[in-house]
Short mmCIF file of C-alpha atoms in Angstrom, two decimals:
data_model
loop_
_atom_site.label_atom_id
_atom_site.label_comp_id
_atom_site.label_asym_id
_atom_site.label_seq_id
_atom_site.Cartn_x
_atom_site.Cartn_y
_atom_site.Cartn_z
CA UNK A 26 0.00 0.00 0.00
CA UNK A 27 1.20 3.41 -0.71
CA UNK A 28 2.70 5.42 2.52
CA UNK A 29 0.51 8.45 3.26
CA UNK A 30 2.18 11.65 5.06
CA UNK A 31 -0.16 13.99 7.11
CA UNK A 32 0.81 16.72 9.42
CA UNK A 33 0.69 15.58 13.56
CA UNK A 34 -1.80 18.29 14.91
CA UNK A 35 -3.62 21.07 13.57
CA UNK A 36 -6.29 23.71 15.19
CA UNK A 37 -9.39 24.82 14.22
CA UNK A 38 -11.89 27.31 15.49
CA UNK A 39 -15.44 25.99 16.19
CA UNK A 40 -17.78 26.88 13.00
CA UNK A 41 -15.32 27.59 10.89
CA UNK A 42 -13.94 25.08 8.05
CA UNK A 43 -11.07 22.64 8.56
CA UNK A 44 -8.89 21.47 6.19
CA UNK A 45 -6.85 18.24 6.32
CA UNK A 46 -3.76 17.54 3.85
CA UNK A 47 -2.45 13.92 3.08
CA UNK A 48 0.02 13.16 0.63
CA UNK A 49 0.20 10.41 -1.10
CA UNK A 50 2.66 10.57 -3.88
CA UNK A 51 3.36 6.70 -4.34
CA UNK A 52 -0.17 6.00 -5.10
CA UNK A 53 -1.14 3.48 -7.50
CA UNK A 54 -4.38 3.46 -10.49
CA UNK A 55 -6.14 1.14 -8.28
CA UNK A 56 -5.85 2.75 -4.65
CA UNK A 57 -8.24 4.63 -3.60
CA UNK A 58 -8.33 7.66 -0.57
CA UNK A 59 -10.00 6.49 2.90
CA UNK A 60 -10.77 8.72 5.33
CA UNK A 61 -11.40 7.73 9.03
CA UNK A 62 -11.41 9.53 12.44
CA UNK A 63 -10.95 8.44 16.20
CA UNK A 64 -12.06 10.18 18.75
CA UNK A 65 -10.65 9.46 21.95
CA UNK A 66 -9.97 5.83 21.68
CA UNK A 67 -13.05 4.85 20.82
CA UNK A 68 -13.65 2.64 17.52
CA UNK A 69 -12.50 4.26 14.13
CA UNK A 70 -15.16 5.78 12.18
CA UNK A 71 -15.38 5.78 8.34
CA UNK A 72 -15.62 9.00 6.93
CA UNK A 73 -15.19 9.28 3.20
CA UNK A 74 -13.42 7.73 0.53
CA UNK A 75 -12.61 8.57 -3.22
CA UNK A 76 -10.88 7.26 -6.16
CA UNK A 77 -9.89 10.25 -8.33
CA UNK A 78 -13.08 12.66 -8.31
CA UNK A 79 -13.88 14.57 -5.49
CA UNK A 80 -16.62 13.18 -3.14
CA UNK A 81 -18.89 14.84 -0.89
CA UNK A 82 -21.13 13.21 2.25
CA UNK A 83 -22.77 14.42 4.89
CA UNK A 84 -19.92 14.29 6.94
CA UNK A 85 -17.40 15.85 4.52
CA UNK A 86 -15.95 16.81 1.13
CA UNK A 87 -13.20 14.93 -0.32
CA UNK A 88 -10.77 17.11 -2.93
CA UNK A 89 -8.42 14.98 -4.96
CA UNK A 90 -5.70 16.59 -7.37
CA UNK A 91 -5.94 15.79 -10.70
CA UNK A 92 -1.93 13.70 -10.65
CA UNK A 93 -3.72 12.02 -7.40
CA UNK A 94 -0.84 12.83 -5.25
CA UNK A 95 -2.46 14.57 -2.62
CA UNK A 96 -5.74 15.38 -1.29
CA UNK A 97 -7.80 17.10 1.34
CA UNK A 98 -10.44 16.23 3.92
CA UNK A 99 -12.73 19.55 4.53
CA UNK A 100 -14.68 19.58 7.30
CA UNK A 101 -17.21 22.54 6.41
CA UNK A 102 -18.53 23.71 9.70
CA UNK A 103 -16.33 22.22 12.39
CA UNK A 104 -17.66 21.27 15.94
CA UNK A 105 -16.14 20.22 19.05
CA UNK A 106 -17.38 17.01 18.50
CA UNK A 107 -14.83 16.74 15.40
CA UNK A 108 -11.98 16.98 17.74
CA UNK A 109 -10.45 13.30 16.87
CA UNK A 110 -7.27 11.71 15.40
CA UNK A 111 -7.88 11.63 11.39
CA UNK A 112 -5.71 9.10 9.28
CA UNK A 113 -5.69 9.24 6.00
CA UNK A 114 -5.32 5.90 4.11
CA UNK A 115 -4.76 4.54 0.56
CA UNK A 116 -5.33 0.91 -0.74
CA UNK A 117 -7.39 -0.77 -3.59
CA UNK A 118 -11.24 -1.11 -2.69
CA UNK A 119 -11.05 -5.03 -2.60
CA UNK A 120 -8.37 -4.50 0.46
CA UNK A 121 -10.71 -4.25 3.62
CA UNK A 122 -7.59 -4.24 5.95
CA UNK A 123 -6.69 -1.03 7.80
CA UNK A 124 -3.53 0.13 8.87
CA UNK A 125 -3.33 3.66 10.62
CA UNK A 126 -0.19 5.61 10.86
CA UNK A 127 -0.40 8.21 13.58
CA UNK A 128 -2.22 10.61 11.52
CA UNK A 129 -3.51 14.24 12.74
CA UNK A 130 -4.61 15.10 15.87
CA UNK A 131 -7.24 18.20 14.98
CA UNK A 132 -8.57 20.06 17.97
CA UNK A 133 -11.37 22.15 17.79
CA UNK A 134 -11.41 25.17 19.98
CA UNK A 135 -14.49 27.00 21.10
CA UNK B 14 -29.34 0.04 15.20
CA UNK B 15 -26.40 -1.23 13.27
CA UNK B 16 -23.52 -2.46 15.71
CA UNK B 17 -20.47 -4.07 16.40
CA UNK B 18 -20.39 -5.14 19.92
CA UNK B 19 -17.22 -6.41 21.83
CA UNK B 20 -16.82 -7.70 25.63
CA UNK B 21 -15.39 -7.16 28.31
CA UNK B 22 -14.67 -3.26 27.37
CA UNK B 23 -11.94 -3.47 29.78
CA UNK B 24 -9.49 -6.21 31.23
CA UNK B 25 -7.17 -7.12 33.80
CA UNK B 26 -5.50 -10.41 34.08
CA UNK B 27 -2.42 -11.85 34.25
CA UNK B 28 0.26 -14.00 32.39
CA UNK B 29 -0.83 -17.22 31.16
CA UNK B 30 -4.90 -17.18 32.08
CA UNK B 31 -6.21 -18.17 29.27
CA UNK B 32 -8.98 -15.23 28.42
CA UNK B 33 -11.40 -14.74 25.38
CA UNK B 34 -12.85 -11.58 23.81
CA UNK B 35 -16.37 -11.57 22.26
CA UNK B 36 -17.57 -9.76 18.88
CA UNK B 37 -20.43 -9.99 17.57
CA UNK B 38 -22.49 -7.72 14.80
CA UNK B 39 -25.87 -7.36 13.48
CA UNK B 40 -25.47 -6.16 10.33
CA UNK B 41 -25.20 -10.07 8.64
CA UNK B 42 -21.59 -9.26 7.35
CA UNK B 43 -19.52 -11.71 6.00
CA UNK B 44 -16.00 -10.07 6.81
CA UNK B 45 -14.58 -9.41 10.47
CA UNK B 46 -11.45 -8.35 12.02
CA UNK B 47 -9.50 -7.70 14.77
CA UNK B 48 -7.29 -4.97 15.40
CA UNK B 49 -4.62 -3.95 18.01
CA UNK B 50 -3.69 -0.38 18.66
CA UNK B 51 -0.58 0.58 20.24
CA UNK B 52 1.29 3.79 20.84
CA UNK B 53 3.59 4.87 18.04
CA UNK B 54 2.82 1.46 16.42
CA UNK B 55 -0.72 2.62 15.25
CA UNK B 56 -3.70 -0.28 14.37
CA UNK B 57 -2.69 -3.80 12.92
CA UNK B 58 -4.76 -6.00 11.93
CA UNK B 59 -4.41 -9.44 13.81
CA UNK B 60 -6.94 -11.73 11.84
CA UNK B 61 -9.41 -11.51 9.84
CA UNK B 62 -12.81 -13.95 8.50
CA UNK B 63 -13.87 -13.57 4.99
CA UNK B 64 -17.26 -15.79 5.88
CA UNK B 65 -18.29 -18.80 8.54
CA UNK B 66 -15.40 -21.22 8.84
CA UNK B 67 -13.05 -19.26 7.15
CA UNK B 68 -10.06 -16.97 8.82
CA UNK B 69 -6.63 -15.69 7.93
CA UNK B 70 -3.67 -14.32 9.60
CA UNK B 71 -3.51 -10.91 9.77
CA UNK B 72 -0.45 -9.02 10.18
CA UNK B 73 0.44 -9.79 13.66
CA UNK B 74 -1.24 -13.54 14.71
CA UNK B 75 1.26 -14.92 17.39
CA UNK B 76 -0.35 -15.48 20.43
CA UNK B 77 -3.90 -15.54 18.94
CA UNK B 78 -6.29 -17.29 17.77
CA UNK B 79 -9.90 -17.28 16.37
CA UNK B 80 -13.18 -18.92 15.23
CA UNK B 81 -16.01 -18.53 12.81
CA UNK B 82 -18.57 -20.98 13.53
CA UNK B 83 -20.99 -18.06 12.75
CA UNK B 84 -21.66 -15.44 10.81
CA UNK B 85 -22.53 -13.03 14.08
CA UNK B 86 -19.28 -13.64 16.03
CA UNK B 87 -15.72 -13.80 15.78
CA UNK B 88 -14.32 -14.56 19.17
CA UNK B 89 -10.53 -13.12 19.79
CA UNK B 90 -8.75 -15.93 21.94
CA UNK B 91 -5.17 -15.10 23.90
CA UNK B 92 -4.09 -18.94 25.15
CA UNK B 93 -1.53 -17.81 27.20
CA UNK B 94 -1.55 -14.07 27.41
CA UNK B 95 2.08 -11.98 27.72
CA UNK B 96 2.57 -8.56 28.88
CA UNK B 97 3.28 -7.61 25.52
CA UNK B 98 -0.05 -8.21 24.29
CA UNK B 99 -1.31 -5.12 26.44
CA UNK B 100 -3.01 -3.31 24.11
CA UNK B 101 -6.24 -1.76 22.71
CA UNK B 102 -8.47 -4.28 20.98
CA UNK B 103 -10.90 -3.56 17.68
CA UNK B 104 -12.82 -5.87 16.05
CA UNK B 105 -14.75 -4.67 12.76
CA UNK B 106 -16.75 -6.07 10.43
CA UNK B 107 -18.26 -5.21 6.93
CA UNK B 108 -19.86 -6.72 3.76
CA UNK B 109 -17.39 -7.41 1.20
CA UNK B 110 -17.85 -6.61 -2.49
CA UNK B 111 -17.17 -3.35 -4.06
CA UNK B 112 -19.46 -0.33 -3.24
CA UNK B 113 -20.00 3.22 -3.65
CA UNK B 114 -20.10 3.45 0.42
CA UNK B 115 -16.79 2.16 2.92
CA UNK B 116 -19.06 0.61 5.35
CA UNK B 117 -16.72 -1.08 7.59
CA UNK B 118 -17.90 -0.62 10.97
CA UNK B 119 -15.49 -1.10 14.57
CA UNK B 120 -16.74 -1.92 17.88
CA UNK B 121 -15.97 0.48 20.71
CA UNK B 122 -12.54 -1.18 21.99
CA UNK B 123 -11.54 -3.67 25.03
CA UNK B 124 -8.54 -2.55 26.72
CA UNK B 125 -6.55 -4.95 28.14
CA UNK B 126 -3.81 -5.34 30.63
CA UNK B 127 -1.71 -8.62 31.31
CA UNK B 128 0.05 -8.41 34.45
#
């Protein structure tokens, strides 16, 4: 799987947008971009995943670059609930096993 | 409500008492997995069960086993525990098969501790 680089922490005010880098510059045609989140210890949680177009849920949007080398994870209206470890993750769609790095710690601030 | 359910949520015991962890879902998914989580190591997969009767080594097996003998649950069994298999448990499951959604779901963790 290809090796994903994120930064370790970021802030983000409460309401406002937060944006989430990962590069990924080893990725292959058939890998796609997973999103997941931790809060706290608890159980991951899925957020959003995308092969080369840019995806939007109701959790989040999902903006690939055209070479595929890097993308970003926008949350648009960021609460304190959001306040989690995000890992960003690539591997081909039939590959259902995880492996997180350390990812980015994002705290949202009141 | 879709779930993935694991117990005990927290664990003390000590080296060599043979102890099992339950998981069980109610979503009817074929695939499950279980996870540790360590500091600075991040989450590896341990095994993993692609259906009933079927399971494969995951990235880290030794000193683990598991069963499939149905679909629900996929039991996480330390023989022997070691200290060094004090960690933070995760067992997921989803339904394989390509889709348009990533709908692997976790269960909420069992933290253990081997004295």
């Amino acid at each position: 799987d290809a090796k994903t680089t994120q930064p370790p922490s970021m802030d983000c005010a409460e309401g406002r947008a937060a944006n989430l880098p990962c590069n990924h510059s080893t990725i292959s045609g058939n890998e796609y971009v997973y999103w997941y989140r931790q809060i706290h210890s608890q159980g991951p949680q899925y957020i959003i995943h995308g092969l080369k177009n840019n995806e939007t849920n109701e959790m989040a949007s999902l903006i690939i670059t055209e070479d595929r080398k890097s993308s970003t994870l926008i949350l648009p209206h960021a609460t304190l609930r959001d306040t989690a470890v995000y890992y960003c993750i690539v591997r081909p769609s039939n590959d259902y096993k995880l492996s997180f790095g350390a990812g980015t710690t994002v705290t949202v601030r009141a | 409500e879709a779930q993935v359910t694991q117990n005990p949520r927290y664990l003390i015991t000590v080296t060599g008492k043979k102890l099992t962890v339950t998981c069980s879902q109610n979503m009817n998914h074929e695939y499950m997995s279980w996870y540790r989580q360590d500091p600075g190591l991040g989450l590896r997969q341990i095994y993993y069960s692609m259906n009933v009767e079927v399971t494969d080594k995951g990235d880290v097996p030794e000193g683990y086993k598991v069963s499939r003998k149905e679909k629900r649950n996929f039991p996480l069994i330390l023989e022997s525990p070691s200290p060094n298999q004090t960690s933070l448990y995760f067992c997921a499951s989803r339904q394989p098969g390509t889709s348009q959604r990533e709908t692997q779901y976790f269960g909420p963790g069992t933290r253990l501790l081997v004295l």
